[in-house]
Short mmCIF file of C-alpha atoms in Angstrom, two decimals:
data_model
loop_
_atom_site.label_atom_id
_atom_site.label_comp_id
_atom_site.label_asym_id
_atom_site.label_seq_id
_atom_site.Cartn_x
_atom_site.Cartn_y
_atom_site.Cartn_z
CA MET A 1 -1.59 63.53 28.87
CA THR A 2 -1.29 62.10 25.88
CA THR A 3 -3.13 58.89 24.59
CA THR A 4 -2.21 56.83 22.09
CA HIS A 5 -5.02 56.12 19.52
CA PRO A 6 -5.77 52.25 18.93
CA ALA A 7 -5.91 52.68 15.64
CA HIS A 8 -1.82 53.88 15.55
CA ALA A 9 -0.75 51.36 18.41
CA ALA A 10 1.94 48.86 17.69
CA PRO A 11 0.04 45.44 16.48
CA ASP A 12 -0.32 42.66 18.82
CA ASN A 13 0.96 39.72 17.58
CA SER A 14 1.08 38.21 21.15
CA SER A 15 -1.61 35.19 19.48
CA THR A 16 1.07 34.49 16.79
CA HIS A 17 4.44 33.73 19.32
CA ASP A 18 2.27 32.22 21.93
CA GLU A 19 1.27 29.57 18.78
CA HIS A 20 5.13 29.77 17.31
CA HIS A 21 6.19 29.31 21.51
CA HIS A 22 3.76 26.34 21.32
CA ASP A 23 4.63 24.66 17.94
CA ASN A 24 8.62 25.03 18.70
CA LEU A 25 9.78 21.72 20.27
CA LEU A 26 13.25 23.05 21.23
CA VAL A 27 11.91 25.96 23.37
CA LYS A 28 9.19 23.82 24.51
CA TYR A 29 10.99 21.03 25.82
CA GLY A 30 14.65 22.19 25.57
CA ALA A 31 17.20 20.41 23.53
CA PRO A 32 18.48 17.48 25.57
CA LYS A 33 14.73 16.14 25.75
CA VAL A 34 13.84 16.99 21.93
CA MET A 35 17.39 15.17 20.97
CA ALA A 36 16.45 12.17 23.53
CA ALA A 37 13.37 11.62 21.98
CA LEU A 38 14.76 11.76 18.63
CA PHE A 39 17.51 9.16 18.98
CA VAL A 40 14.82 6.85 20.69
CA GLY A 41 12.28 7.48 17.82
CA VAL A 42 14.52 6.74 15.21
CA LEU A 43 15.93 3.88 16.46
CA LEU A 44 12.68 2.10 17.24
CA LEU A 45 11.48 3.00 13.57
CA GLN A 46 15.41 1.51 12.27
CA MET A 47 14.43 -1.82 14.27
CA GLY A 48 11.07 -1.91 13.20
CA PHE A 49 12.24 -1.55 9.79
CA ILE A 50 14.47 -4.40 10.09
CA LEU A 51 12.33 -6.63 12.08
CA SER A 52 9.09 -5.98 9.98
CA TYR A 53 10.82 -7.25 6.98
CA VAL A 54 13.09 -9.71 7.99
CA ALA A 55 9.71 -11.40 9.76
CA ALA A 56 7.44 -10.66 6.23
CA PHE A 57 10.62 -12.68 4.08
CA HIS A 58 12.75 -14.79 5.99
CA GLN A 59 11.21 -18.30 5.38
CA PRO A 60 7.96 -17.72 2.52
CA THR A 61 5.84 -20.17 3.21
CA PRO A 62 3.20 -21.81 0.74
CA ARG A 63 -0.29 -21.65 2.43
CA ASP A 64 -4.01 -22.53 1.19
CA ILE A 65 -2.50 -21.38 -2.74
CA GLU A 66 -6.13 -22.26 -4.57
CA ILE A 67 -5.94 -24.43 -7.47
CA ALA A 68 -7.94 -26.31 -9.43
CA VAL A 69 -7.25 -30.38 -10.33
CA ILE A 70 -9.06 -31.65 -13.75
CA ALA A 71 -8.67 -35.29 -15.07
CA ASP A 72 -8.27 -35.95 -18.51
CA GLN A 73 -10.64 -38.49 -20.62
CA GLY A 74 -9.17 -41.92 -19.65
CA ALA A 75 -8.53 -41.55 -16.02
CA PRO A 76 -10.71 -43.90 -13.98
CA ASP A 77 -14.25 -41.71 -12.68
CA GLY A 78 -13.30 -40.25 -8.97
CA THR A 79 -9.28 -39.56 -9.74
CA ASP A 80 -10.03 -36.01 -9.82
CA GLN A 81 -11.67 -35.92 -6.45
CA GLN A 82 -9.15 -38.65 -4.46
CA ILE A 83 -6.18 -36.50 -5.97
CA ALA A 84 -7.64 -33.27 -4.64
CA ASP A 85 -8.31 -34.89 -1.31
CA LYS A 86 -4.51 -35.57 -0.94
CA LEU A 87 -3.10 -32.34 -2.17
CA ASN A 88 -5.89 -30.96 0.55
CA ALA A 89 -4.07 -33.63 2.98
CA ILE A 90 -0.24 -32.17 2.72
CA ASP A 91 0.89 -31.07 6.19
CA GLY A 92 1.02 -27.53 6.95
CA SER A 93 -1.71 -27.34 3.79
CA PRO A 94 -0.24 -25.20 1.34
CA LEU A 95 -3.04 -26.51 -1.34
CA ASP A 96 -6.51 -25.50 -1.64
CA ALA A 97 -7.30 -28.06 -4.39
CA GLN A 98 -11.05 -28.57 -5.91
CA VAL A 99 -12.66 -30.32 -8.63
CA VAL A 100 -13.41 -28.57 -11.89
CA ASP A 101 -14.78 -30.18 -15.02
CA SER A 102 -12.14 -29.04 -17.71
CA THR A 103 -8.99 -27.37 -18.50
CA ALA A 104 -10.69 -24.40 -20.11
CA THR A 105 -12.82 -23.77 -16.83
CA ALA A 106 -9.63 -24.17 -15.03
CA ARG A 107 -7.92 -21.08 -17.61
CA ARG A 108 -10.69 -19.25 -17.54
CA MET A 109 -10.39 -19.09 -13.42
CA ILE A 110 -6.86 -18.37 -13.17
CA ASN A 111 -7.56 -15.24 -15.76
CA ASP A 112 -10.28 -14.22 -13.53
CA ARG A 113 -8.28 -14.63 -10.82
CA GLU A 114 -10.21 -17.20 -8.79
CA ILE A 115 -7.69 -19.62 -8.58
CA GLN A 116 -3.99 -19.26 -8.95
CA GLY A 117 -3.02 -22.96 -10.63
CA ALA A 118 -4.38 -26.04 -12.14
CA PHE A 119 -3.64 -29.71 -12.21
CA VAL A 120 -4.24 -31.47 -14.80
CA ILE A 121 -3.94 -35.25 -14.75
CA ASN A 122 -3.19 -37.02 -18.02
CA PRO A 123 -3.52 -41.27 -17.31
CA ALA A 124 -1.02 -41.65 -20.06
CA GLY A 125 1.80 -39.07 -18.78
CA PRO A 126 2.74 -36.63 -17.87
CA ASP A 127 0.57 -34.34 -16.09
CA THR A 128 0.42 -30.69 -16.38
CA LEU A 129 1.23 -27.84 -13.50
CA ILE A 130 -0.73 -24.82 -14.92
CA THR A 131 0.67 -21.85 -13.46
CA ALA A 132 0.62 -17.98 -13.44
CA SER A 133 3.77 -16.14 -12.27
CA ALA A 134 2.26 -12.68 -13.24
CA GLY A 135 0.24 -13.19 -10.38
CA GLY A 136 3.24 -13.60 -8.04
CA SER A 137 6.22 -15.84 -8.93
CA SER A 138 6.90 -17.00 -5.93
CA ILE A 139 3.43 -18.85 -5.63
CA ALA A 140 4.26 -20.05 -9.41
CA THR A 141 7.68 -21.08 -7.72
CA SER A 142 6.07 -22.99 -4.53
CA LEU A 143 3.57 -24.77 -7.10
CA GLU A 144 6.41 -26.32 -8.48
CA ALA A 145 8.10 -27.37 -5.42
CA VAL A 146 4.88 -29.00 -3.68
CA PHE A 147 4.12 -31.08 -7.16
CA THR A 148 7.42 -32.05 -7.62
CA LYS A 149 7.18 -33.51 -4.29
CA VAL A 150 3.99 -34.96 -4.51
CA GLU A 151 4.75 -36.70 -8.37
CA ALA A 152 7.82 -38.29 -6.81
CA THR A 153 5.89 -40.16 -4.32
CA GLN A 154 4.00 -41.83 -7.08
CA ASP A 155 6.79 -41.99 -9.53
CA ARG A 156 4.96 -39.64 -12.37
CA GLN A 157 6.22 -36.47 -14.37
CA PHE A 158 4.68 -33.19 -14.70
CA VAL A 159 5.61 -30.46 -17.55
CA VAL A 160 4.50 -26.43 -16.23
CA ARG A 161 2.73 -24.10 -18.34
CA ASP A 162 2.77 -20.84 -17.54
CA GLU A 163 -0.94 -19.53 -18.55
CA ILE A 164 -0.12 -15.51 -17.76
CA PRO A 165 3.78 -14.96 -17.39
CA VAL A 166 5.32 -11.87 -16.35
CA GLY A 167 6.84 -10.01 -18.80
CA ALA A 168 9.92 -9.84 -20.56
CA HIS A 169 11.13 -6.43 -18.98
CA ASP A 170 9.35 -7.16 -15.33
CA ASN A 171 11.79 -9.82 -13.73
CA ARG A 172 9.70 -12.15 -11.12
CA GLY A 173 7.07 -9.15 -11.49
CA LEU A 174 9.04 -6.61 -9.23
CA SER A 175 8.67 -3.82 -11.38
CA GLY A 176 4.84 -2.68 -10.26
CA PHE A 177 5.93 -3.10 -6.64
CA TYR A 178 8.68 -0.82 -7.30
CA LEU A 179 6.34 1.34 -9.28
CA SER A 180 3.88 1.34 -6.46
CA VAL A 181 6.57 1.56 -3.89
CA GLY A 182 8.21 4.97 -5.79
CA TRP A 183 4.56 6.54 -6.00
CA VAL A 184 4.02 6.20 -2.01
CA VAL A 185 7.33 7.64 -1.21
CA GLY A 186 6.82 10.43 -3.38
CA GLY A 187 3.07 11.12 -1.44
CA TYR A 188 4.35 10.96 1.96
CA LEU A 189 7.33 12.58 0.97
CA LEU A 190 5.95 15.76 -0.33
CA ALA A 191 3.14 15.81 2.69
CA ALA A 192 5.50 15.48 5.18
CA ALA A 193 7.62 17.92 3.98
CA ILE A 194 4.65 20.51 3.92
CA GLY A 195 3.59 19.51 7.16
CA LEU A 196 7.26 20.27 8.18
CA PHE A 197 8.40 23.58 6.46
CA ILE A 198 4.97 25.19 6.36
CA GLY A 199 3.17 23.67 8.92
CA ALA A 200 -0.50 22.67 9.60
CA PRO A 201 -3.17 24.99 8.14
CA LYS A 202 -4.95 27.46 10.01
CA THR A 203 -7.87 28.54 8.09
CA LEU A 204 -10.05 26.46 5.22
CA ARG A 205 -8.75 28.43 2.62
CA GLN A 206 -4.78 26.88 3.78
CA ALA A 207 -6.21 23.51 3.49
CA SER A 208 -7.82 23.53 0.61
CA ALA A 209 -4.69 24.80 -0.85
CA HIS A 210 -2.67 22.46 0.21
CA THR A 211 -5.07 19.81 -1.09
CA GLY A 212 -4.54 21.57 -4.52
CA VAL A 213 -1.17 20.93 -4.42
CA ILE A 214 -0.94 17.78 -3.30
CA ALA A 215 -3.77 17.02 -6.31
CA ILE A 216 -1.64 18.80 -8.99
CA TYR A 217 1.23 16.65 -7.93
CA SER A 218 -0.27 13.55 -7.86
CA VAL A 219 -1.45 13.95 -11.33
CA ILE A 220 2.20 15.02 -12.71
CA SER A 221 4.00 11.74 -10.85
CA GLY A 222 1.29 9.44 -11.88
CA ALA A 223 1.64 10.51 -14.73
CA LEU A 224 5.50 10.39 -15.13
CA GLY A 225 5.69 7.21 -13.64
CA ALA A 226 3.51 5.87 -15.59
CA LEU A 227 5.75 7.29 -18.50
CA ILE A 228 8.49 5.47 -17.69
CA THR A 229 7.62 2.43 -17.13
CA SER A 230 5.41 2.23 -20.35
CA HIS A 231 7.45 4.57 -22.93
CA VAL A 232 10.87 4.75 -21.70
CA LEU A 233 11.87 1.21 -20.58
CA GLY A 234 8.87 -0.86 -22.28
CA THR A 235 8.06 -2.49 -19.20
CA PHE A 236 4.11 -1.98 -19.15
CA ALA A 237 3.87 -1.06 -22.80
CA GLY A 238 0.42 -0.29 -23.73
CA HIS A 239 -0.75 0.70 -20.10
CA TRP A 240 0.20 4.25 -19.35
CA PHE A 241 -3.38 5.55 -19.28
CA PRO A 242 -4.63 3.29 -16.38
CA LEU A 243 -1.65 3.19 -14.80
CA TRP A 244 -1.60 6.82 -14.88
CA ILE A 245 -4.96 7.35 -13.10
CA LEU A 246 -4.04 4.65 -10.81
CA GLY A 247 -0.46 6.20 -10.06
CA THR A 248 -2.71 9.61 -9.29
CA ALA A 249 -4.79 7.39 -6.89
CA VAL A 250 -1.81 6.48 -5.45
CA VAL A 251 0.00 9.32 -4.43
CA PHE A 252 -3.14 11.12 -3.90
CA GLY A 253 -4.21 8.61 -0.98
CA THR A 254 -1.10 8.23 0.21
CA ALA A 255 -0.25 12.11 0.60
CA MET A 256 -3.73 13.43 1.83
CA PHE A 257 -3.76 10.39 4.68
CA THR A 258 0.00 12.44 5.83
CA LEU A 259 -1.65 15.90 5.56
CA GLY A 260 -4.47 14.51 7.58
CA LEU A 261 -2.62 13.11 10.20
CA ARG A 262 -0.45 16.19 10.64
CA ALA A 263 -3.08 18.18 11.44
CA ALA A 264 -4.46 16.00 13.47
CA ILE A 265 -1.38 15.34 15.95
CA GLY A 266 1.29 17.50 14.81
CA VAL A 267 5.03 16.69 13.75
CA LEU A 268 4.47 12.72 15.02
CA ALA A 269 2.55 12.52 11.28
CA VAL A 270 5.85 12.21 9.89
CA PRO A 271 7.11 9.03 11.50
CA LEU A 272 3.56 7.42 12.11
CA ALA A 273 3.52 7.79 7.95
CA ILE A 274 6.77 6.27 8.13
CA ALA A 275 5.54 3.46 10.22
CA VAL A 276 2.46 2.68 8.08
CA PHE A 277 3.50 3.08 4.64
CA VAL A 278 7.15 1.94 5.23
CA ILE A 279 7.25 -0.72 8.50
CA LEU A 280 4.14 -2.05 7.64
CA GLY A 281 3.41 -1.44 3.89
CA ASN A 282 6.00 -2.02 1.90
CA PRO A 283 6.73 -5.93 3.02
CA SER A 284 3.17 -7.18 3.22
CA ALA A 285 3.13 -5.31 -0.10
CA GLY A 286 5.11 -8.80 -1.35
CA GLY A 287 6.47 -7.75 -4.65
CA ALA A 288 7.41 -10.78 -6.06
CA PHE A 289 5.92 -12.52 -3.41
CA GLY A 290 2.06 -13.20 -3.36
CA SER A 291 -0.09 -13.04 -0.12
CA ASN A 292 -0.17 -16.76 -0.17
CA VAL A 293 3.64 -17.17 1.09
CA ILE A 294 4.28 -14.52 3.28
CA PRO A 295 2.91 -14.24 6.92
CA SER A 296 -0.60 -14.70 7.66
CA PHE A 297 -0.45 -11.12 9.81
CA TYR A 298 1.70 -9.59 6.65
CA ALA A 299 -1.23 -11.06 3.86
CA ALA A 300 -4.12 -9.70 5.44
CA ILE A 301 -2.94 -5.89 6.03
CA GLY A 302 -1.04 -5.79 2.84
CA ARG A 303 -4.25 -4.85 0.53
CA TRP A 304 -5.26 -2.00 3.04
CA ILE A 305 -2.14 -0.35 3.27
CA THR A 306 -1.18 1.94 -0.07
CA PRO A 307 1.91 -0.06 -1.12
CA GLY A 308 -0.11 -2.93 -1.76
CA ALA A 309 -2.76 -1.49 -3.21
CA GLY A 310 -0.58 -0.18 -5.73
CA THR A 311 1.16 -3.48 -6.27
CA GLU A 312 -1.85 -5.10 -6.96
CA GLY A 313 -3.49 -2.44 -8.93
CA VAL A 314 -0.55 -2.89 -11.06
CA ARG A 315 -0.51 -6.32 -11.49
CA SER A 316 -4.67 -6.01 -12.35
CA ILE A 317 -4.22 -3.62 -14.96
CA VAL A 318 -1.19 -4.84 -16.74
CA TYR A 319 -1.60 -9.04 -16.53
CA PHE A 320 -5.36 -9.68 -15.53
CA ASN A 321 -7.33 -7.56 -17.63
CA ASN A 322 -8.18 -5.24 -14.74
CA VAL A 323 -9.58 -7.92 -12.67
CA GLY A 324 -9.17 -7.37 -9.28
CA VAL A 325 -9.09 -3.91 -9.49
CA GLY A 326 -11.96 -2.74 -7.71
CA GLN A 327 -10.32 -3.91 -3.93
CA PRO A 328 -7.04 -1.35 -4.36
CA ALA A 329 -9.64 1.57 -6.03
CA LEU A 330 -11.43 0.91 -3.21
CA THR A 331 -8.37 1.17 -0.90
CA LEU A 332 -6.98 4.34 -2.01
CA PHE A 333 -10.55 6.00 -2.43
CA LEU A 334 -10.83 5.17 1.41
CA TYR A 335 -7.15 6.93 2.58
CA ALA A 336 -7.90 10.02 0.24
CA LEU A 337 -11.24 10.10 2.38
CA ILE A 338 -9.99 9.89 5.71
CA GLY A 339 -7.22 11.87 5.27
CA ALA A 340 -9.41 14.89 3.77
CA VAL A 341 -11.32 14.60 6.46
CA MET A 342 -8.48 14.69 8.84
CA LEU A 343 -7.40 17.75 7.42
CA PHE A 344 -10.72 19.63 7.29
CA GLY A 345 -11.94 18.65 10.50
CA PHE A 346 -8.42 19.21 12.56
CA THR A 347 -8.65 22.32 10.66
CA ILE A 348 -11.88 23.27 12.06
CA ARG A 349 -11.35 22.59 15.08
CA ARG A 350 -8.06 24.63 15.54
CA ASN A 351 -10.40 27.50 14.25
CA ARG A 352 -12.84 27.31 16.40
CA LYS A 353 -10.42 26.90 19.50
CA SER A 354 -8.73 30.28 18.08
CA THR A 355 -12.18 31.96 17.85
CA ASP A 356 -13.12 30.67 21.33
CA THR A 357 -9.38 32.18 22.64
CA THR A 358 -9.23 34.94 21.18
CA PRO A 359 -10.67 38.37 23.32
CA THR A 360 -13.57 40.27 22.56
CA PRO A 361 -12.99 44.34 21.71
CA ALA A 362 -14.95 45.20 24.68
CA VAL A 363 -12.73 42.76 27.00
CA ALA A 364 -9.68 43.95 25.31
CA ASN A 365 -10.60 47.62 26.29
CA ALA A 366 -11.35 46.57 29.79
CA ASP A 367 -7.56 44.75 30.03
CA GLN A 368 -5.94 48.38 28.52
CA SER A 369 -7.80 50.62 31.19
#
């Protein structure tokens, strides 16, 4: 009787075959079910996109825009507080007014992003509305609209002074928004492509390799995005290096979170990433609309999603001397951290399951006898 030595036996690819079979949705569920799931899934994403964008931007309404009220010399005592009370009593609460002691204080507060505008009462007329269009052009426009109505009821006039205007090459402050969206798109597209074509990592070494690729890509794409807007187009001239750091963080945080989702839930990570970063993230970032003119839901979540964090980071760096950049930095750090925890955590879990289901040599020999 001829026996085959184990060393010369054909390799057992059953586990690899079974794993491939498990990951192949067509084999697992059949073409009709997969096609139906794709049909419904894409339709839901499309309708979510339409609903989210239209809901966020169809009717911008000012809400609790923080402004300071100052009375110039010659105004009767208490005039500033009376005006502030009247502004706070406007239907719909478009303004949140407070009294400050001087125009210089108000200007400092605007630059420190403590308020978004100021109204200076001049008894000799006209009054002055101080805005900061770099913080959101729609907020500045809303302030002008509100005070046009207020002054008309008092038969008074006012002039507008833009304390921190948007750059000459940054129409309505949209360039930072589009730059941030570009970084985010690159981040989740690369991570999604890795997940779809290569798959979730099966070992810690593979997880580390994926992370390394993402890190290198983030550094390069962050640098190139900053270079285009600062040197090629001249939109944010003089801010290349801090924008490079910001862009690297935006891309890395977005990509790592998407990779982590892929390791956690499989191919469903792709539509979920689109839902988070595109359907919710882009409209809540605001673009030319500040958080005080979009619905409160979007205003609340915008700063905690990478498109909004990136947009706010650009504004802070370019127009406000880095004031307010801490919150976007925290958001991007959390996305990177959570993504890394999911990526490596589920890779370790997958390894343990694979080890638990792999037969020991003794068991394997017993099965063959």
